[in-house]
Amino acid sequence: MLADAAQHALFHRDSLCDMLATVMYRHKLDDTPWAKYVPTAYYVVAEVLLESWLERGVVPPEWPELHNLTEDHPSVSDSSSSEEGNDPEDPDFAGPLQKRKR
């Protein structure tokens, strides 16, 4: 999972709103690169959730120290590019206007 990419689709809505509310509580939005990709509606829900926590005196737990997964798996950052070339002579190659043969 890349840090500066859309990640919100990977989480259940409630979990994501909990994470956002926690990040907002800790004033860490600027330190959370993926947060800029989250739709506004999630922020609205997270804000309501955070207000509810504050009214009840709930303090969200600290997160464990996080690290960049691409340091553990360098191939993750290159996963969107193919090392294999596109050869039009290859029977499995489907160009932009070609359809695959079945």
PDB file of C-alpha atoms in Angstrom:
ATOM      1  CA  MET A   1       0.000   0.000   0.000  1.00  0.00           C
ATOM      2  CA  LEU A   2       1.548   3.264  -1.066  1.00  0.00           C
ATOM      3  CA  ALA A   3       1.362   6.146   1.381  1.00  0.00           C
ATOM      4  CA  ASP A   4       0.537   8.927  -1.095  1.00  0.00           C
ATOM      5  CA  ALA A   5      -2.271   7.316  -3.025  1.00  0.00           C
ATOM      6  CA  ALA A   6      -6.000   6.777  -2.727  1.00  0.00           C
ATOM      7  CA  GLN A   7      -6.535   4.186  -0.012  1.00  0.00           C
ATOM      8  CA  HIS A   8     -10.073   4.889   1.162  1.00  0.00           C
ATOM      9  CA  ALA A   9     -11.606   2.149  -0.981  1.00  0.00           C
ATOM     10  CA  LEU A  10      -9.559  -0.443   0.933  1.00  0.00           C
ATOM     11  CA  PHE A  11     -11.314   0.210   4.247  1.00  0.00           C
ATOM     12  CA  HIS A  12     -14.848  -0.186   5.533  1.00  0.00           C
ATOM     13  CA  ARG A  13     -16.558   3.200   5.832  1.00  0.00           C
ATOM     14  CA  ASP A  14     -16.837   3.050   9.624  1.00  0.00           C
ATOM     15  CA  SER A  15     -13.170   2.120  10.029  1.00  0.00           C
ATOM     16  CA  LEU A  16     -12.115   4.916   7.705  1.00  0.00           C
ATOM     17  CA  CYS A  17     -14.229   7.472   9.583  1.00  0.00           C
ATOM     18  CA  ASP A  18     -12.703   6.281  12.876  1.00  0.00           C
ATOM     19  CA  MET A  19      -9.223   6.726  11.383  1.00  0.00           C
ATOM     20  CA  LEU A  20     -10.062  10.183  10.044  1.00  0.00           C
ATOM     21  CA  ALA A  21     -11.576  11.288  13.353  1.00  0.00           C
ATOM     22  CA  THR A  22      -8.441  10.083  15.153  1.00  0.00           C
ATOM     23  CA  VAL A  23      -6.162  11.894  12.695  1.00  0.00           C
ATOM     24  CA  MET A  24      -8.256  15.038  13.134  1.00  0.00           C
ATOM     25  CA  TYR A  25      -8.111  14.707  16.942  1.00  0.00           C
ATOM     26  CA  ARG A  26      -4.309  14.361  16.820  1.00  0.00           C
ATOM     27  CA  HIS A  27      -3.978  17.276  14.341  1.00  0.00           C
ATOM     28  CA  LYS A  28      -2.116  15.012  11.900  1.00  0.00           C
ATOM     29  CA  LEU A  29      -4.025  15.559   8.648  1.00  0.00           C
ATOM     30  CA  ASP A  30      -1.013  17.261   7.070  1.00  0.00           C
ATOM     31  CA  ASP A  31       1.137  14.260   8.051  1.00  0.00           C
ATOM     32  CA  THR A  32      -1.263  11.766   6.474  1.00  0.00           C
ATOM     33  CA  PRO A  33      -0.717  11.805   2.679  1.00  0.00           C
ATOM     34  CA  TRP A  34      -3.648   9.536   1.766  1.00  0.00           C
ATOM     35  CA  ALA A  35      -6.111  11.822   3.572  1.00  0.00           C
ATOM     36  CA  LYS A  36      -6.215  14.224   0.621  1.00  0.00           C
ATOM     37  CA  TYR A  37      -7.874  11.543  -1.532  1.00  0.00           C
ATOM     38  CA  VAL A  38     -10.765  10.822   0.845  1.00  0.00           C
ATOM     39  CA  PRO A  39     -14.145  12.180  -0.330  1.00  0.00           C
ATOM     40  CA  THR A  40     -15.599  15.099   1.631  1.00  0.00           C
ATOM     41  CA  ALA A  41     -18.567  13.050   2.840  1.00  0.00           C
ATOM     42  CA  TYR A  42     -16.211  10.914   4.943  1.00  0.00           C
ATOM     43  CA  TYR A  43     -14.808  14.041   6.583  1.00  0.00           C
ATOM     44  CA  VAL A  44     -18.315  15.184   7.485  1.00  0.00           C
ATOM     45  CA  VAL A  45     -19.021  11.853   9.188  1.00  0.00           C
ATOM     46  CA  ALA A  46     -15.599  11.900  10.897  1.00  0.00           C
ATOM     47  CA  GLU A  47     -16.221  15.420  12.191  1.00  0.00           C
ATOM     48  CA  VAL A  48     -19.575  14.389  13.699  1.00  0.00           C
ATOM     49  CA  LEU A  49     -17.917  11.325  15.213  1.00  0.00           C
ATOM     50  CA  LEU A  50     -15.097  13.425  16.681  1.00  0.00           C
ATOM     51  CA  GLU A  51     -17.589  15.894  18.186  1.00  0.00           C
ATOM     52  CA  SER A  52     -19.427  12.959  19.769  1.00  0.00           C
ATOM     53  CA  TRP A  53     -16.168  11.643  21.221  1.00  0.00           C
ATOM     54  CA  LEU A  54     -15.266  15.051  22.643  1.00  0.00           C
ATOM     55  CA  GLU A  55     -18.715  15.493  24.218  1.00  0.00           C
ATOM     56  CA  ARG A  56     -18.364  12.116  25.954  1.00  0.00           C
ATOM     57  CA  GLY A  57     -14.715  12.637  26.937  1.00  0.00           C
ATOM     58  CA  VAL A  58     -13.498   9.819  24.693  1.00  0.00           C
ATOM     59  CA  VAL A  59      -9.834  10.029  23.715  1.00  0.00           C
ATOM     60  CA  PRO A  60      -8.925   7.924  20.676  1.00  0.00           C
ATOM     61  CA  PRO A  61      -6.038   5.522  21.283  1.00  0.00           C
ATOM     62  CA  GLU A  62      -2.558   6.305  19.995  1.00  0.00           C
ATOM     63  CA  TRP A  63      -1.609   4.568  16.787  1.00  0.00           C
ATOM     64  CA  PRO A  64       1.458   2.353  16.762  1.00  0.00           C
ATOM     65  CA  GLU A  65       4.523   3.674  14.982  1.00  0.00           C
ATOM     66  CA  LEU A  66       3.905   3.278  11.253  1.00  0.00           C
ATOM     67  CA  HIS A  67       6.471   2.583   8.581  1.00  0.00           C
ATOM     68  CA  ASN A  68       6.502   2.760   4.810  1.00  0.00           C
ATOM     69  CA  LEU A  69       5.646  -0.651   3.351  1.00  0.00           C
ATOM     70  CA  THR A  70       7.550   0.145   0.167  1.00  0.00           C
ATOM     71  CA  GLU A  71      10.740  -0.068   2.238  1.00  0.00           C
ATOM     72  CA  ASP A  72       9.874  -3.705   3.038  1.00  0.00           C
ATOM     73  CA  HIS A  73       8.705  -4.524  -0.477  1.00  0.00           C
ATOM     74  CA  PRO A  74      10.377  -2.265  -3.068  1.00  0.00           C
ATOM     75  CA  SER A  75       8.545  -4.043  -5.893  1.00  0.00           C
ATOM     76  CA  VAL A  76       5.239  -2.609  -4.612  1.00  0.00           C
ATOM     77  CA  SER A  77       6.122   0.858  -5.863  1.00  0.00           C
ATOM     78  CA  ASP A  78       6.843  -0.544  -9.325  1.00  0.00           C
ATOM     79  CA  SER A  79       3.812  -2.822  -9.507  1.00  0.00           C
ATOM     80  CA  SER A  80       1.900  -0.559 -11.880  1.00  0.00           C
ATOM     81  CA  SER A  81       4.532  -0.784 -14.596  1.00  0.00           C
ATOM     82  CA  SER A  82       5.204  -3.894 -16.595  1.00  0.00           C
ATOM     83  CA  GLU A  83       8.726  -5.046 -17.335  1.00  0.00           C
ATOM     84  CA  GLU A  84       7.410  -7.112 -20.219  1.00  0.00           C
ATOM     85  CA  GLY A  85       7.150  -5.278 -23.516  1.00  0.00           C
ATOM     86  CA  ASN A  86       4.020  -5.097 -25.625  1.00  0.00           C
ATOM     87  CA  ASP A  87       4.772  -7.133 -28.723  1.00  0.00           C
ATOM     88  CA  PRO A  88       2.051  -6.890 -31.413  1.00  0.00           C
ATOM     89  CA  GLU A  89       3.276 -10.244 -32.796  1.00  0.00           C
ATOM     90  CA  ASP A  90       2.491 -11.953 -29.480  1.00  0.00           C
ATOM     91  CA  PRO A  91      -0.811 -13.891 -29.852  1.00  0.00           C
ATOM     92  CA  ASP A  92      -1.829 -12.850 -26.307  1.00  0.00           C
ATOM     93  CA  PHE A  93      -1.216  -9.147 -26.961  1.00  0.00           C
ATOM     94  CA  ALA A  94      -4.394  -7.079 -27.254  1.00  0.00           C
ATOM     95  CA  GLY A  95      -3.624  -3.650 -28.581  1.00  0.00           C
ATOM     96  CA  PRO A  96      -5.879  -0.643 -28.081  1.00  0.00           C
ATOM     97  CA  LEU A  97      -8.153  -1.620 -30.984  1.00  0.00           C
ATOM     98  CA  GLN A  98      -7.658  -5.389 -30.889  1.00  0.00           C
ATOM     99  CA  LYS A  99      -9.803  -7.822 -28.974  1.00  0.00           C
ATOM    100  CA  ARG A 100      -8.348 -10.922 -27.375  1.00  0.00           C
ATOM    101  CA  LYS A 101      -8.935 -14.212 -29.134  1.00  0.00           C
ATOM    102  CA  ARG A 102     -10.648 -16.817 -27.004  1.00  0.00           C
TER     103      ARG A 102
END
